[in-house]
Amino acid sequence: MHGLIDSMIIREFDNEALNQKKDSAILTIGNRRIAFTTDSYVVNPIFFAGGDIGSLAVYGTVNDLSVCGARPLYLSLGLIIEEGLDRTILERVIKSAGSAAKRSGIDIVTGDTKVVERGGCDKLFVNTSGIGEVYYERLSIDEIRPGDAVLVSGPIGEHAISVLSAREGMEFKTTVKSDSAPLNKLIRKILSASRNVKVMRDPTRGGVATTLNEIVSSRPFGISLEEEAIPVTGGVRQACELLGFDPLYLACEGRVIIIAARKDAAKILRRSATIRTAGREYHRRDDRRLQRQGMP
Amino acid sequence: MHGLIDSMIIREFDNEALNQKKDSAILTIGNRRIAFTTDSYVVNPIFFAGGDIGSLAVYGTVNDLSVCGARPLYLSLGLIIEEGLDRTILERVIKSAGSAAKRSGIDIVTGDTKVVERGGCDKLFVNTSGIGEVYYERLSIDEIRPGDAVLVSGPIGEHAISVLSAREGMEFKTTVKSDSAPLNKLIRKILSASRNVKVMRDPTRGGVATTLNEIVSSRPFGISLEEEAIPVTGGVRQACELLGFDPLYLACEGRVIIIAARKDAAKILRRSATIRTAGREYHRRDDRRLQRQGMP
């Protein structure tokens, strides 16, 4: 379904920026290179351990700009609200989006609210669009070479399991909290440490496996992973065993996949360990276990 | 409800751009002044005489940028689709958005699609966000003075009646077509003719009356209208009489209200008469009937 719609859109709206098929369009305005992106959030339920639809919408768009080598600056916020939605729910979501904006160091500068009839939408949908200023221009799938390192910035699948637990009312030994977090500061540190980063992606829908497959789908080589080197926390592992999921296909909302020249891999991992993110403790303890795998 | 949410948002996201409370945020990036705006479209039904949710979403955002004195450049398109939506419907809407983008001279450069469960949304919601480059910086409600002229660029209320007819299956003697259209070229002509335009608004939700009330709500004077000078077509008039509506409160999607120094009013009207818009024929015939009314 998504592939069908994407190809329909690319055919109808044919233009250079869209055809790049990146998480953000890269545009020139005046003397600056600008990244521009949009995302709608329809997560159900709207509250889950470690986040909610408000913070998720802010971090998601901050991250889509960040993985394109841009410094996120400004966000818009569009709300579609089901008539009769409890005011305290709305207030919680807006407060959460505000805190997420502060934590990310960006401003929400414009917005729009639509109210639809009861049954017309699933409580609350959020759209965020964002503008950032590009500071690293070397990102391109065409730069990837066999032998490059593939890194992931922290444990995977926590977001998906957190949302699923909240939806189905499931409990595991330990509560799995969403990894939803802003990646802009982490990525800034990484890109100031290495000029040999070639591709970054946040593995949201479809998880790490789908994201990596998309990256190499048009390339004459594949990516092989060392499964035991990919960080998965106990809670996620337990949920996956119970439910028959593969953590590689579970969505993350605060992790970044980095493909870089192998010689810079250790430097990038060291640099990312100094950042305060949801994955911070992990980085410190388990740097050596992070995925670092060449291509055949 | 909308007022409540607006005040909640302004309190939480407090920043200079948002506090301007314009249709677009005006931002500085590099050496340029940028306008940035967002709007969600939840129109029901999604097809109506004179347009559909796709063209409406493009023109709406083009117009929100235009009335802020910006040249619209780039749009994003976010789709929230109900599972099972007929593919031909989606194709029609995407084609229509593509044609609207061409007609407006802008590019749709980035997009996002979410599919929600059946019953999770009302067929199709569309969000468009837009970036424009500001070329006219003199627009401010603070510049309005008693005695200024208030102009409207064409007949009012056609969009609202067109949507209502399609929703309720009503027929009038003549089919009322939505006025949905891009205003960027019209506004560019107007602003190149006069340096004394003070405020522009497209009277969408709530129509001309609500828009004008919002403009003067914080000012120590009001606006009085010459009702007989405000253009209303026969079809809209007939529908209003039948249904007890006041055309002043009906949404337009291709009209602009202009508040300007009275001395430039005639020049602005002449200039707008040379533009190919939905209101073109109207302008030629009825310039003298256009609303032109001082404030007390």
XYZ file of C-alpha atoms in Angstrom:
592
model
C 0.000 0.000 0.000
C 2.716 2.486 0.997
C 4.856 1.584 -2.003
C 1.873 2.070 -4.309
C 1.085 5.503 -2.909
C 4.737 6.576 -2.962
C 5.099 5.724 -6.636
C 1.800 7.504 -7.425
C 3.045 10.622 -5.643
C 6.482 10.620 -7.230
C 4.890 10.254 -10.666
C 2.431 13.126 -10.143
C 4.639 15.602 -8.280
C 7.855 14.876 -10.173
C 10.589 17.287 -9.015
C 14.230 17.051 -8.033
C 13.836 17.436 -4.271
C 11.077 14.804 -4.034
C 12.934 12.368 -6.241
C 15.835 12.263 -3.757
C 13.492 10.082 -1.628
C 15.183 11.136 1.611
C 13.553 11.644 5.004
C 13.671 15.377 4.253
C 13.751 17.398 1.051
C 16.964 19.402 0.672
C 16.270 22.855 -0.778
C 18.175 26.060 -1.482
C 16.706 29.315 -0.177
C 18.864 32.421 -0.450
C 22.384 31.502 0.647
C 21.305 28.517 2.772
C 20.604 24.846 2.309
C 17.360 23.938 4.032
C 15.887 20.566 4.991
C 12.077 20.312 5.023
C 10.083 17.306 6.217
C 6.603 16.256 7.328
C 5.160 13.359 9.313
C 1.710 12.458 10.618
C 1.323 10.540 13.890
C -1.642 8.236 14.389
C -0.223 6.154 17.250
C -2.771 4.173 19.245
C -2.895 4.484 22.235
C -1.763 8.094 22.471
C -0.013 7.524 25.832
C 2.577 4.790 26.411
C 5.497 4.159 28.765
C 8.239 6.640 27.908
C 6.191 9.022 25.782
C 2.977 10.043 24.059
C 1.789 11.261 20.667
C 2.889 14.843 21.452
C 6.542 14.187 22.294
C 6.714 11.475 19.622
C 5.571 13.933 16.916
C 8.188 16.488 17.951
C 11.084 14.021 18.251
C 10.096 12.223 15.055
C 10.389 15.346 12.936
C 13.505 16.561 14.784
C 15.064 13.186 13.946
C 13.997 13.192 10.281
C 15.816 16.520 9.870
C 18.823 15.407 11.915
C 19.534 12.241 9.905
C 19.727 14.440 6.789
C 22.629 16.395 8.314
C 20.455 19.361 9.258
C 20.135 21.328 12.476
C 16.383 21.358 13.280
C 15.140 24.919 13.806
C 11.387 25.290 13.483
C 8.389 22.966 13.692
C 4.721 23.302 12.831
C 2.072 21.385 14.764
C -1.243 20.322 13.211
C -3.868 18.695 15.437
C -6.919 16.738 14.249
C -9.086 16.209 17.304
C -12.126 14.028 17.735
C -15.082 16.007 19.011
C -15.581 15.442 22.725
C -11.944 14.530 23.441
C -11.255 15.140 27.121
C -9.639 18.533 27.621
C -7.121 17.163 30.123
C -5.887 14.642 27.531
C -5.339 17.415 25.018
C -3.601 19.520 27.633
C -1.240 16.664 28.528
C -0.331 16.113 24.874
C 0.305 19.818 24.235
C 2.421 20.135 27.397
C 4.388 17.087 26.340
C 5.000 18.521 22.846
C 6.143 21.766 24.483
C 8.620 19.966 26.768
C 9.889 17.904 23.825
C 10.470 21.105 21.832
C 12.455 22.603 24.730
C 14.498 19.441 25.165
C 15.276 19.437 21.421
C 16.148 23.132 21.351
C 13.630 23.975 18.620
C 10.590 26.280 18.403
C 7.056 25.285 17.430
C 6.241 28.420 15.452
C 2.934 27.754 13.723
C -0.018 25.432 14.131
C -3.490 24.444 13.108
C -6.365 22.673 14.839
C -9.278 20.848 13.271
C -12.101 19.214 15.194
C -13.881 16.314 13.462
C -17.158 14.613 14.363
C -17.176 11.860 16.957
C -16.037 8.711 15.162
C -14.373 10.856 12.483
C -10.888 10.180 13.813
C -9.207 8.011 16.403
C -9.127 10.498 19.329
C -6.197 12.576 18.096
C -3.875 12.733 15.092
C -0.830 14.984 15.046
C 1.155 16.289 12.098
C 4.518 17.954 12.524
C 6.490 19.506 9.705
C 9.963 20.880 10.249
C 12.631 23.123 8.795
C 16.334 22.702 9.481
C 19.568 24.147 8.207
C 21.878 21.642 6.498
C 25.406 21.630 7.985
C 26.686 18.285 6.623
C 26.253 17.711 2.888
C 28.121 14.421 2.416
C 25.231 12.046 3.068
C 24.391 9.856 0.080
C 23.546 6.213 -0.433
C 25.852 6.314 -3.475
C 28.856 6.768 -1.164
C 28.384 3.411 0.602
C 31.135 0.882 -0.188
C 31.601 -2.777 0.721
C 33.589 -2.880 3.960
C 31.865 0.143 5.527
C 30.736 -0.124 9.159
C 27.042 -0.229 10.107
C 26.404 1.104 13.614
C 23.309 1.501 15.747
C 23.204 4.047 18.552
C 21.389 1.965 21.194
C 19.092 -0.978 21.993
C 16.370 -1.577 19.406
C 12.634 -2.222 19.481
C 11.731 -0.524 22.750
C 9.303 1.914 21.157
C 7.289 -0.781 19.392
C 7.040 -2.978 22.499
C 6.082 -0.041 24.708
C 3.199 0.934 22.389
C 2.079 -2.672 21.969
C 2.071 -3.219 25.750
C -0.020 -0.091 26.293
C -2.463 -1.080 23.539
C -2.949 -4.683 24.587
C -2.557 -4.125 28.338
C 0.314 -6.617 28.447
C 2.878 -6.642 31.221
C 6.369 -8.038 31.191
C 8.788 -8.566 34.076
C 10.203 -5.106 33.493
C 8.257 -2.220 31.946
C 9.648 -1.519 28.485
C 9.873 2.230 27.957
C 9.820 3.753 24.484
C 13.217 4.952 23.285
C 11.513 8.040 21.784
C 14.079 10.863 22.069
C 15.651 13.671 20.040
C 18.738 12.675 18.068
C 19.915 16.124 16.971
C 22.591 16.594 19.640
C 23.920 13.046 19.322
C 24.141 13.376 15.537
C 25.811 16.771 15.767
C 28.549 15.214 17.939
C 28.982 12.295 15.564
C 29.231 14.512 12.488
C 31.745 16.799 14.154
C 33.885 13.735 14.966
C 33.832 12.128 11.509
C 33.750 13.428 7.938
C 33.250 9.867 6.728
C 29.637 9.280 7.708
C 27.798 8.294 4.521
C 24.216 7.538 5.495
C 22.081 7.970 8.616
C 18.519 6.751 9.152
C 16.241 6.491 12.150
C 14.773 2.975 11.998
C 11.114 3.835 12.667
C 8.403 1.955 10.755
C 9.708 -1.519 9.900
C 12.690 -1.264 12.237
C 16.384 -1.824 11.546
C 15.899 -4.625 9.002
C 13.424 -2.745 6.779
C 15.504 0.429 6.937
C 18.709 -1.378 5.925
C 16.889 -3.237 3.155
C 15.627 0.080 1.741
C 19.140 1.527 1.822
C 20.699 -1.288 -0.240
C 17.687 -2.127 -2.435
C 19.191 -0.186 -5.352
C 22.832 -1.159 -4.682
C 24.752 -4.141 -6.072
C 25.578 -5.478 -2.583
C 23.811 -6.391 0.653
C 24.346 -5.848 4.359
C 25.081 -8.741 6.703
C 24.463 -8.282 10.404
C 26.063 -9.866 13.455
C 22.854 -10.546 15.281
C 24.520 -11.122 18.639
C 26.188 -7.706 18.382
C 22.896 -5.836 18.074
C 21.768 -4.503 21.456
C 18.378 -5.759 22.652
C 17.292 -5.221 26.261
C 15.846 -8.008 28.420
C 12.293 -6.661 28.318
C 12.236 -6.466 24.517
C 13.817 -9.903 24.211
C 11.220 -11.393 26.548
C 8.322 -9.764 24.672
C 9.700 -10.953 21.327
C 10.048 -14.547 22.548
C 6.533 -14.493 23.940
C 4.931 -12.965 20.844
C 7.104 -14.387 18.107
C 8.518 -11.041 16.956
C 11.930 -10.361 15.519
C 13.441 -7.276 17.229
C 15.069 -6.327 13.916
C 11.637 -5.442 12.551
C 10.433 -3.405 15.540
C 10.194 0.388 15.343
C 12.628 2.612 17.256
C 11.972 6.338 17.747
C 15.239 7.474 19.297
C 17.925 5.391 17.610
C 20.044 6.136 14.589
C 21.698 3.764 12.155
C 25.002 5.105 10.881
C 26.896 3.804 7.875
C 30.456 5.125 7.845
C 33.949 4.290 6.670
C 35.194 1.490 8.902
C 38.234 3.476 10.032
C 35.982 6.016 11.791
C 33.721 3.485 13.536
C 35.511 3.474 16.892
C 35.721 7.283 16.928
C 31.981 7.589 16.222
C 31.117 5.149 19.007
C 33.355 6.967 21.490
C 31.769 10.277 20.573
C 28.231 9.009 20.862
C 29.006 7.668 24.360
C 29.420 11.194 25.702
C 25.885 12.272 24.792
C 22.939 12.325 27.153
C 20.318 10.332 25.327
C 17.980 7.565 26.304
C 20.748 5.200 25.247
C 23.465 6.873 27.264
C 24.012 4.255 29.926
C 23.952 1.617 27.298
C 26.710 3.268 25.283
C 28.980 3.503 28.309
C 28.641 -0.086 29.332
C 28.348 -1.822 26.037
C 30.250 0.052 23.379
C 32.082 -3.108 22.411
C 28.788 -4.890 21.765
C 27.429 -2.310 19.323
C 26.870 -3.620 15.873
C 29.869 -3.005 13.645
C 29.796 -5.110 10.590
C 31.326 -4.862 7.144
C 29.508 -5.643 3.952
C 30.374 -8.607 1.797
C -13.034 25.036 21.456
C -10.583 26.533 18.945
C -9.970 29.576 21.146
C -9.282 27.311 24.109
C -6.766 25.211 22.199
C -5.080 28.279 20.703
C -4.514 29.825 24.105
C -3.238 26.487 25.470
C -0.749 26.249 22.598
C 0.456 29.829 22.840
C 1.024 29.397 26.587
C 2.994 26.160 26.181
C 5.022 26.964 23.069
C 5.644 30.632 23.864
C 7.972 32.135 21.217
C 8.124 35.286 19.129
C 7.078 33.798 15.779
C 4.063 31.977 17.236
C 2.955 34.987 19.236
C 2.549 37.008 16.026
C -0.629 34.934 15.513
C -0.468 35.289 11.732
C -1.493 32.716 9.125
C 2.222 31.934 8.744
C 5.202 32.280 11.050
C 7.788 34.748 9.731
C 11.337 33.489 10.358
C 14.884 34.473 9.466
C 17.130 31.822 7.913
C 20.488 32.975 6.558
C 19.941 36.181 4.598
C 16.261 35.502 3.871
C 12.922 36.041 5.540
C 10.861 32.880 5.355
C 7.142 32.263 5.920
C 6.159 28.827 7.284
C 2.611 27.554 7.713
C 0.589 24.372 8.204
C -3.039 23.375 7.703
C -4.986 20.113 7.968
C -7.945 19.438 5.679
C -10.818 17.265 6.875
C -13.463 18.409 4.374
C -16.459 16.114 4.000
C -17.245 15.106 1.282
C -13.805 15.044 -0.286
C -15.153 15.917 -3.761
C -17.385 18.948 -4.407
C -18.221 21.211 -7.370
C -15.134 23.228 -8.227
C -12.585 21.191 -6.278
C -11.649 18.403 -3.885
C -9.576 17.853 -0.753
C -6.354 17.621 -2.820
C -6.552 20.947 -4.660
C -8.071 22.594 -1.586
C -5.097 21.545 0.565
C -2.601 22.933 -1.955
C -4.417 26.234 -2.556
C -5.146 26.706 1.151
C -1.474 26.619 2.095
C -0.411 28.632 -0.963
C -2.924 31.279 0.164
C -1.839 31.265 3.830
C 1.709 32.067 2.669
C 0.532 34.621 0.092
C -1.524 36.718 2.516
C 1.623 37.091 4.653
C 3.423 38.780 1.755
C 5.403 35.665 0.852
C 6.029 33.946 -2.460
C 5.054 30.268 -1.912
C 7.916 27.950 -2.912
C 7.659 24.471 -1.412
C 4.875 22.361 0.056
C 4.770 19.120 2.016
C 1.844 16.734 1.721
C 0.762 14.425 4.546
C -2.001 11.882 3.900
C -3.959 9.971 6.549
C -5.910 7.310 4.694
C -8.660 5.024 5.956
C -7.843 1.395 5.306
C -9.748 0.136 2.277
C -10.138 3.540 0.632
C -10.741 3.017 -3.074
C -7.504 3.378 -5.011
C -9.153 5.426 -7.761
C -10.321 7.988 -5.183
C -6.794 8.343 -3.871
C -5.443 8.642 -7.388
C -7.944 11.403 -8.247
C -6.992 13.371 -5.131
C -3.249 13.036 -5.766
C -3.654 14.046 -9.418
C -5.716 17.026 -8.338
C -3.062 18.095 -5.806
C -0.434 17.773 -8.536
C -2.417 19.971 -10.955
C -3.039 22.518 -8.203
C 0.702 22.644 -7.478
C 1.450 23.272 -11.177
C -1.225 25.970 -11.408
C 0.229 27.673 -8.309
C 3.813 27.401 -9.561
C 5.067 25.564 -6.457
C 6.676 22.168 -5.833
C 5.442 19.457 -3.470
C 8.860 18.324 -2.245
C 8.208 15.944 0.647
C 5.389 13.800 1.913
C 4.161 11.177 4.314
C 1.378 8.594 4.233
C -0.288 6.872 7.161
C -2.996 4.238 6.830
C -5.391 3.905 9.791
C -7.896 1.170 10.586
C -11.312 1.250 8.999
C -13.378 3.701 11.037
C -10.171 5.328 12.289
C -10.581 8.378 10.075
C -13.166 9.849 7.755
C -11.878 8.425 4.415
C -8.970 10.808 3.957
C -7.349 13.695 5.800
C -4.682 15.860 4.188
C -2.082 18.085 5.795
C -0.077 20.586 3.784
C 2.722 22.692 5.230
C 4.444 25.337 3.176
C 7.527 27.504 2.951
C 7.611 30.856 1.161
C 10.004 33.737 0.794
C 8.749 37.041 2.200
C 8.886 39.897 -0.335
C 6.549 42.404 1.360
C 7.243 43.144 5.032
C 4.769 45.943 5.731
C 1.789 43.819 6.765
C 0.691 44.441 10.346
C -2.628 44.850 12.114
C -1.027 47.722 14.033
C -0.839 49.753 10.819
C -4.628 49.833 10.309
C -6.137 53.310 10.785
C -9.731 54.546 10.816
C -10.580 55.573 7.279
C -8.707 52.695 5.618
C -10.442 50.796 2.808
C -11.581 47.176 3.251
C -11.712 45.293 -0.061
C -12.706 41.776 -1.030
C -11.379 40.201 -4.221
C -14.557 38.459 -5.401
C -17.969 36.989 -4.525
C -18.137 35.343 -1.106
C -19.465 32.066 0.284
C -19.230 29.893 -2.814
C -16.895 27.352 -1.240
C -19.120 26.747 1.786
C -22.281 26.360 -0.314
C -20.553 24.046 -2.789
C -19.401 21.706 0.021
C -22.750 21.853 1.767
C -24.601 21.015 -1.469
C -22.337 18.035 -2.105
C -22.728 16.790 1.481
C -26.503 17.119 1.699
C -27.246 16.331 -1.947
C -28.988 19.670 -2.353
C -29.517 21.310 -5.709
C -30.116 24.935 -6.486
C -31.160 26.559 -9.772
C -27.507 27.003 -10.689
C -24.692 24.787 -9.426
C -22.566 26.760 -6.999
C -18.884 26.005 -7.617
C -16.279 26.419 -4.909
C -14.113 29.524 -5.316
C -11.069 27.423 -4.246
C -8.097 28.901 -6.144
C -4.515 30.060 -5.629
C -4.137 33.719 -4.653
C -0.377 34.089 -5.014
C -0.369 35.700 -8.454
C -3.266 38.033 -7.646
C -1.594 39.141 -4.417
C 1.771 39.638 -6.113
C 0.109 42.023 -8.591
C -1.657 43.889 -5.811
C 1.500 44.288 -3.727
C 3.492 45.478 -6.707
C 0.815 48.143 -7.336
C 0.542 49.467 -3.778
C 2.980 49.943 -0.887
C 0.049 50.846 1.352
C -1.528 47.430 1.877
C -1.649 46.875 5.647
C -3.379 43.533 6.190
C -4.482 40.629 3.996
C -6.477 37.583 5.055
C -8.197 34.780 3.219
C -11.638 34.495 4.821
C -11.805 30.711 5.236
C -13.385 29.240 8.396
C -16.015 31.684 9.672
C -16.009 33.744 6.490
C -15.576 37.482 5.999
C -17.343 38.520 9.219
C -15.309 36.274 11.549
C -12.062 37.215 9.824
C -12.730 40.946 10.145
C -13.808 40.535 13.765
C -10.525 38.776 14.548
C -8.544 41.547 12.882
C -10.073 44.340 14.978
C -10.672 42.392 18.216
C -7.551 43.939 19.790
C -7.988 47.412 18.239
C -9.874 50.407 19.655
C -12.163 50.643 16.601
C -14.472 48.418 14.555
C -15.194 47.813 10.894
C -18.525 48.705 9.344
C -19.535 47.067 6.101
C -21.772 48.208 3.245
C -23.662 44.976 2.910
C -25.062 45.822 -0.533
C -21.508 46.422 -1.820
C -20.337 42.917 -0.940
C -20.521 40.624 -3.970
C -22.727 37.547 -3.564
C -23.722 35.458 -6.577
C -27.303 34.381 -7.259
C -26.716 30.740 -6.308
C -25.197 31.613 -2.933
C -27.935 34.151 -2.257
C -30.625 31.579 -3.057
C -29.016 28.947 -0.823
C -28.674 31.426 2.027
C -32.312 32.483 1.813
C -33.447 28.861 1.753
C -31.257 27.746 4.659
C -31.173 30.894 6.758
C -27.434 31.506 6.381
C -25.656 34.834 6.317
C -23.140 34.887 3.418
C -20.793 36.968 5.566
C -20.149 33.898 7.732
C -19.568 31.417 4.889
C -16.071 30.149 4.102
C -14.241 31.225 0.942
C -11.131 29.414 -0.311
C -10.025 31.691 -3.138
C -10.804 35.216 -1.952
C -8.655 37.727 -0.162
C -9.659 40.575 2.111
C -7.353 43.555 1.761
C -7.125 46.467 4.176
C -5.231 49.354 2.613
C -4.927 53.121 2.715
C -8.053 54.475 1.073
C -6.062 56.411 -1.542
C -4.779 53.144 -3.049
C -8.139 51.345 -3.136
C -8.995 52.132 -6.771
C -5.482 51.200 -7.924
C -5.647 47.849 -6.097
C -9.016 47.023 -7.631
C -7.807 47.899 -11.122
C -4.748 45.732 -10.693
C -6.675 42.759 -9.388
C -8.993 42.956 -12.424
C -6.165 41.933 -14.749
C -5.543 38.594 -13.019
C -6.844 35.260 -14.140
C -8.510 33.922 -11.053
C -11.850 32.362 -10.361
C -13.113 35.875 -9.698
C -11.785 37.367 -12.905
C -15.021 37.972 -14.770
C -16.507 39.326 -11.639
C -13.758 41.898 -11.206
C -14.186 43.203 -14.740
C -17.908 43.686 -14.532
C -18.382 44.739 -10.987
C -15.373 46.649 -9.757
C -17.586 49.481 -8.646
C -19.641 47.148 -6.495
C -16.674 45.761 -4.543
C -16.792 46.483 -0.891
C -14.909 49.659 -0.051
C -15.774 50.924 3.314
C -14.030 53.206 5.828
C -13.903 52.517 9.520
C -15.695 54.706 12.031
